[in-house]
Amino acid sequence: LSSIRAPRIVKQDEEVKYSHPTGRLTGEDKEKTEQDAKKKEEDDEEIKREFAIAQEAKEFMRNALIGKKVKCIFDYPRSFGNNKNQPPQVRLYWSVYLVEGSTEKNIAVELVRQGLARVVSHPEDELRATDYQDLVVSEKNAESAHKGIHSAVYRQQNVINLTPLPRGADASSGGGETKSSNLIAKCKQFFTFFQNKPRIDAIVDYVFAASRFKLSIPSQGCVIMFTLQGCIVDKPIKATEDIAAKPDISPFDKQFPPTSHGNKALHFTRDHVYQRKVQISVAS
């Protein structure tokens, strides 16, 4: 979106590391250690804050736009990257309007009005969003009302990740137990609850294949992997060649062109459930 900067979605368990002097601490070293500890505490709190507001902004956009009619107006391009061996990446920035009958709402203005994004300060000769003045006014109103990122208080988002560990992840954890065994124990606890519920409300965060999904379950504050039961679907196949001749297609279409049965099934499922609310039942 043009002329705004939304909070980053960062990892909750992201750790800020500082080097500490070893051996006997002098007065100066002790003071530096205390400063580092305070800085780490502040950084950890900022990570939690950023995560919470980013999740709130994402949910706001999902509820506002998924399945709705929108109108897009191109505002300006920006080039990124100074690598001599690779051409710079060009990003296109747009104003997106939610169309509701005869009215049109700029979704960036709504995001800023809720305190879920900041307005970018442009130089006088730089291109900017079509409704830039509305963005500035909305940000001032959000600051006055202490909304979202302008408030000292935020709603903490404690998400339990029940998805498999990535390959090569560090298996060590506190108490002498491995991360893998801790994950299995957590999954067993949630599995008993899921089996006793005939229907569970969930949101499809990602579609890996036509029958394999990453779901968030808001009522339990967890993220799980979910596979459809009773059907066999071909795996999607990534494109081996870069489709540079068609810049108008999305990166997803370039990566998984609808040429094979698995890719066509992936496109069908993604179009129908990606980022949408669903109901699931857990069998095994």
XYZ file of C-alpha atoms in Angstrom:
284
model
C 0.000 0.000 0.000
C 1.196 3.517 -0.820
C 2.700 5.903 1.743
C 2.184 3.761 4.858
C 4.412 1.497 6.941
C 2.739 -1.355 8.798
C 4.256 -3.179 11.808
C 6.485 -6.149 10.995
C 5.353 -9.673 11.784
C 8.305 -10.860 13.868
C 8.902 -14.122 15.697
C 7.774 -14.112 19.312
C 10.722 -16.277 20.316
C 13.220 -14.071 18.476
C 16.153 -13.572 20.823
C 18.306 -10.469 21.068
C 21.830 -11.557 21.988
C 24.428 -9.468 23.751
C 28.000 -10.326 24.650
C 28.829 -10.230 28.328
C 32.307 -9.964 29.845
C 33.550 -13.078 31.630
C 35.515 -13.378 34.844
C 35.469 -10.840 37.631
C 33.441 -7.755 36.724
C 34.871 -4.283 37.221
C 32.593 -1.328 37.910
C 32.541 -0.389 34.227
C 31.833 -3.971 33.083
C 29.064 -4.352 35.654
C 27.441 -1.141 34.469
C 27.664 -2.306 30.828
C 26.119 -5.675 31.748
C 23.225 -3.945 33.497
C 22.724 -1.673 30.497
C 22.746 -4.687 28.151
C 20.200 -6.493 30.317
C 17.936 -3.444 30.318
C 18.351 -3.017 26.548
C 17.515 -6.698 25.987
C 14.396 -6.392 28.132
C 13.286 -3.344 26.145
C 13.992 -5.086 22.829
C 12.089 -8.219 23.912
C 9.123 -6.065 24.916
C 9.245 -4.238 21.567
C 9.243 -7.584 19.720
C 6.121 -8.679 21.626
C 4.478 -5.320 20.951
C 5.354 -5.423 17.247
C 4.039 -8.982 16.947
C 0.759 -8.159 18.682
C 0.004 -5.049 16.610
C 1.089 -6.749 13.360
C -1.279 -9.639 14.049
C -4.087 -7.191 14.807
C -3.377 -5.303 11.555
C -3.332 -8.546 9.572
C -6.662 -9.645 11.057
C -8.177 -6.212 10.330
C -7.131 -6.437 6.679
C -8.281 -10.040 6.371
C -11.761 -9.256 7.691
C -11.993 -6.089 5.590
C -10.864 -7.425 2.211
C -11.106 -11.212 1.832
C -13.866 -12.002 -0.657
C -14.681 -8.315 -1.217
C -14.628 -6.172 -4.350
C -11.811 -3.612 -4.493
C -10.496 -0.967 -6.866
C -6.737 -0.394 -7.210
C -5.056 2.826 -8.362
C -1.338 2.806 -9.146
C 0.605 5.573 -7.357
C 4.362 5.112 -7.829
C 7.251 2.621 -8.229
C 10.291 2.197 -5.959
C 13.623 0.505 -6.745
C 15.486 -1.525 -4.107
C 18.907 -3.186 -4.083
C 22.402 -1.933 -4.916
C 23.907 -5.273 -5.931
C 25.926 -4.797 -9.122
C 25.498 -8.456 -10.079
C 21.698 -8.325 -9.942
C 19.249 -5.777 -11.325
C 17.376 -3.708 -8.717
C 13.971 -4.945 -7.615
C 11.070 -2.690 -8.478
C 8.042 -2.563 -6.207
C 4.780 -1.003 -7.300
C 2.746 0.899 -4.714
C -1.018 1.196 -4.987
C -4.025 2.778 -3.326
C -6.675 0.118 -2.681
C -10.330 1.074 -2.290
C -12.981 -1.180 -0.766
C -16.097 -0.894 -2.920
C -19.373 -1.079 -0.981
C -22.294 -0.161 -3.222
C -21.736 3.414 -4.391
C -19.096 4.195 -1.736
C -15.351 3.582 -1.865
C -13.082 3.432 1.210
C -9.304 3.734 1.022
C -8.178 0.736 3.060
C -4.838 2.396 3.922
C -6.702 5.326 5.492
C -8.821 2.890 7.518
C -5.669 1.058 8.663
C -4.011 4.300 9.802
C -7.249 5.484 11.440
C -7.226 2.371 13.658
C -3.603 3.036 14.657
C -2.366 -0.083 12.850
C 0.100 1.658 10.493
C 2.207 4.808 10.275
C 2.304 7.334 7.433
C 5.555 7.631 5.479
C 7.082 11.120 5.290
C 7.843 11.925 1.640
C 10.188 14.630 0.319
C 8.342 17.430 -1.460
C 9.311 16.230 -4.951
C 8.513 12.538 -4.285
C 5.410 10.759 -5.547
C 2.951 9.675 -2.872
C -0.469 8.107 -2.278
C -3.521 9.586 -3.951
C -5.175 10.353 -0.587
C -2.000 11.362 1.243
C -3.621 14.263 3.113
C -6.355 11.931 4.389
C -3.628 9.593 5.648
C -1.908 12.420 7.545
C -5.166 13.589 9.147
C -6.096 10.003 10.120
C -2.696 9.466 11.747
C -3.060 12.656 13.839
C -6.511 11.512 14.970
C -5.176 8.059 15.895
C -2.331 9.661 17.872
C -4.775 11.890 19.756
C -6.971 8.885 20.596
C -3.910 6.742 21.538
C -4.963 3.910 19.236
C -2.844 0.891 18.271
C 0.826 1.721 17.840
C 0.254 5.132 19.446
C -0.853 3.548 22.728
C 1.363 2.394 25.593
C -1.027 -0.526 26.170
C -1.428 -3.405 23.723
C -3.168 -6.758 23.683
C -0.600 -9.549 24.039
C -0.803 -12.325 21.475
C 0.497 -15.606 22.904
C 0.438 -18.083 20.026
C 1.390 -21.725 20.616
C 3.088 -23.137 17.533
C 2.192 -26.835 17.103
C 3.660 -27.151 13.606
C 6.638 -29.490 12.990
C 10.106 -28.134 13.710
C 12.132 -27.120 10.637
C 14.884 -29.458 9.559
C 18.181 -28.800 11.304
C 16.543 -26.896 14.151
C 18.361 -26.933 17.475
C 16.924 -29.852 19.448
C 18.130 -28.672 22.845
C 15.857 -26.941 25.345
C 15.669 -26.274 29.060
C 15.162 -29.062 31.593
C 17.094 -31.612 29.546
C 14.111 -32.264 27.214
C 14.257 -31.778 23.484
C 12.101 -29.331 21.579
C 10.711 -32.251 19.616
C 9.501 -34.115 22.732
C 8.000 -30.892 24.133
C 6.149 -30.359 20.862
C 4.765 -33.913 20.903
C 3.564 -33.482 24.482
C 1.777 -30.216 23.602
C 0.174 -31.789 20.537
C -1.199 -34.675 22.637
C -2.784 -32.226 25.075
C -4.505 -30.284 22.303
C -5.433 -33.447 20.385
C -7.637 -34.693 23.237
C -9.498 -31.382 23.256
C -9.863 -31.286 19.459
C -11.278 -34.814 19.305
C -14.024 -33.933 21.798
C -15.234 -31.030 19.644
C -17.475 -31.827 16.653
C -16.542 -28.538 14.926
C -13.662 -26.111 15.522
C -13.428 -22.606 14.061
C -10.115 -21.941 12.316
C -8.429 -19.616 9.820
C -6.371 -20.895 6.888
C -2.980 -19.184 7.213
C -1.288 -21.023 4.349
C -2.046 -23.640 1.685
C 0.909 -25.965 1.033
C -1.022 -28.328 -1.237
C -4.638 -29.025 -2.140
C -5.015 -31.197 0.976
C -2.420 -29.737 3.378
C -2.828 -26.503 5.318
C -1.461 -24.374 8.127
C -4.334 -23.285 10.355
C -4.668 -20.876 13.277
C -7.271 -21.639 15.906
C -8.105 -18.342 17.671
C -10.137 -19.923 20.495
C -7.089 -21.947 21.611
C -4.372 -19.502 20.543
C -2.474 -22.119 18.553
C -1.248 -22.884 15.033
C -1.457 -26.416 13.612
C -0.782 -28.379 10.442
C -3.937 -29.943 8.987
C -4.369 -32.600 6.288
C -7.655 -33.566 4.641
C -8.784 -37.105 5.336
C -10.054 -39.552 2.737
C -8.552 -38.058 -0.418
C -5.300 -38.371 -2.347
C -4.063 -35.323 -4.264
C -0.993 -34.971 -6.479
C 1.810 -32.898 -5.010
C 2.316 -29.438 -6.532
C 5.362 -29.024 -8.759
C 7.478 -25.871 -8.695
C 8.416 -24.280 -11.997
C 12.000 -25.006 -13.063
C 12.222 -21.926 -15.298
C 11.614 -18.308 -14.386
C 8.633 -16.913 -16.288
C 10.126 -13.487 -16.933
C 8.170 -12.888 -20.116
C 4.915 -12.389 -18.170
C 5.445 -9.721 -15.499
C 1.687 -9.355 -14.965
C 1.275 -12.701 -13.174
C 1.784 -13.128 -9.437
C 4.897 -14.705 -7.842
C 2.711 -17.632 -6.741
C 1.588 -18.290 -10.328
C 5.218 -18.120 -11.463
C 6.256 -20.619 -8.813
C 3.290 -22.989 -9.290
C 1.896 -22.513 -12.820
C -1.446 -24.339 -13.294
C -0.013 -26.926 -15.680
C -0.076 -30.164 -13.644
C -2.997 -31.790 -11.788
C -1.383 -31.054 -8.426
C -0.885 -27.383 -9.293
C -4.433 -27.006 -10.592
C -5.770 -28.557 -7.382
C -3.553 -26.210 -5.340
C -4.911 -23.163 -7.216
C -8.509 -24.352 -6.732
C -8.098 -24.904 -2.984
C -6.131 -21.686 -2.471
C -8.760 -19.610 -4.276
C -11.502 -21.008 -2.046
C -10.012 -21.187 1.474
C -6.776 -19.137 1.735
C -7.056 -16.614 4.624
C -10.714 -17.526 5.105
C -12.618 -18.752 8.144
C -13.336 -22.477 8.098
C -14.664 -25.172 10.414
C -12.711 -28.399 10.924
C -13.066 -31.686 12.764
C -10.008 -33.613 13.922
C -10.035 -37.390 13.461
C -6.450 -38.508 14.060
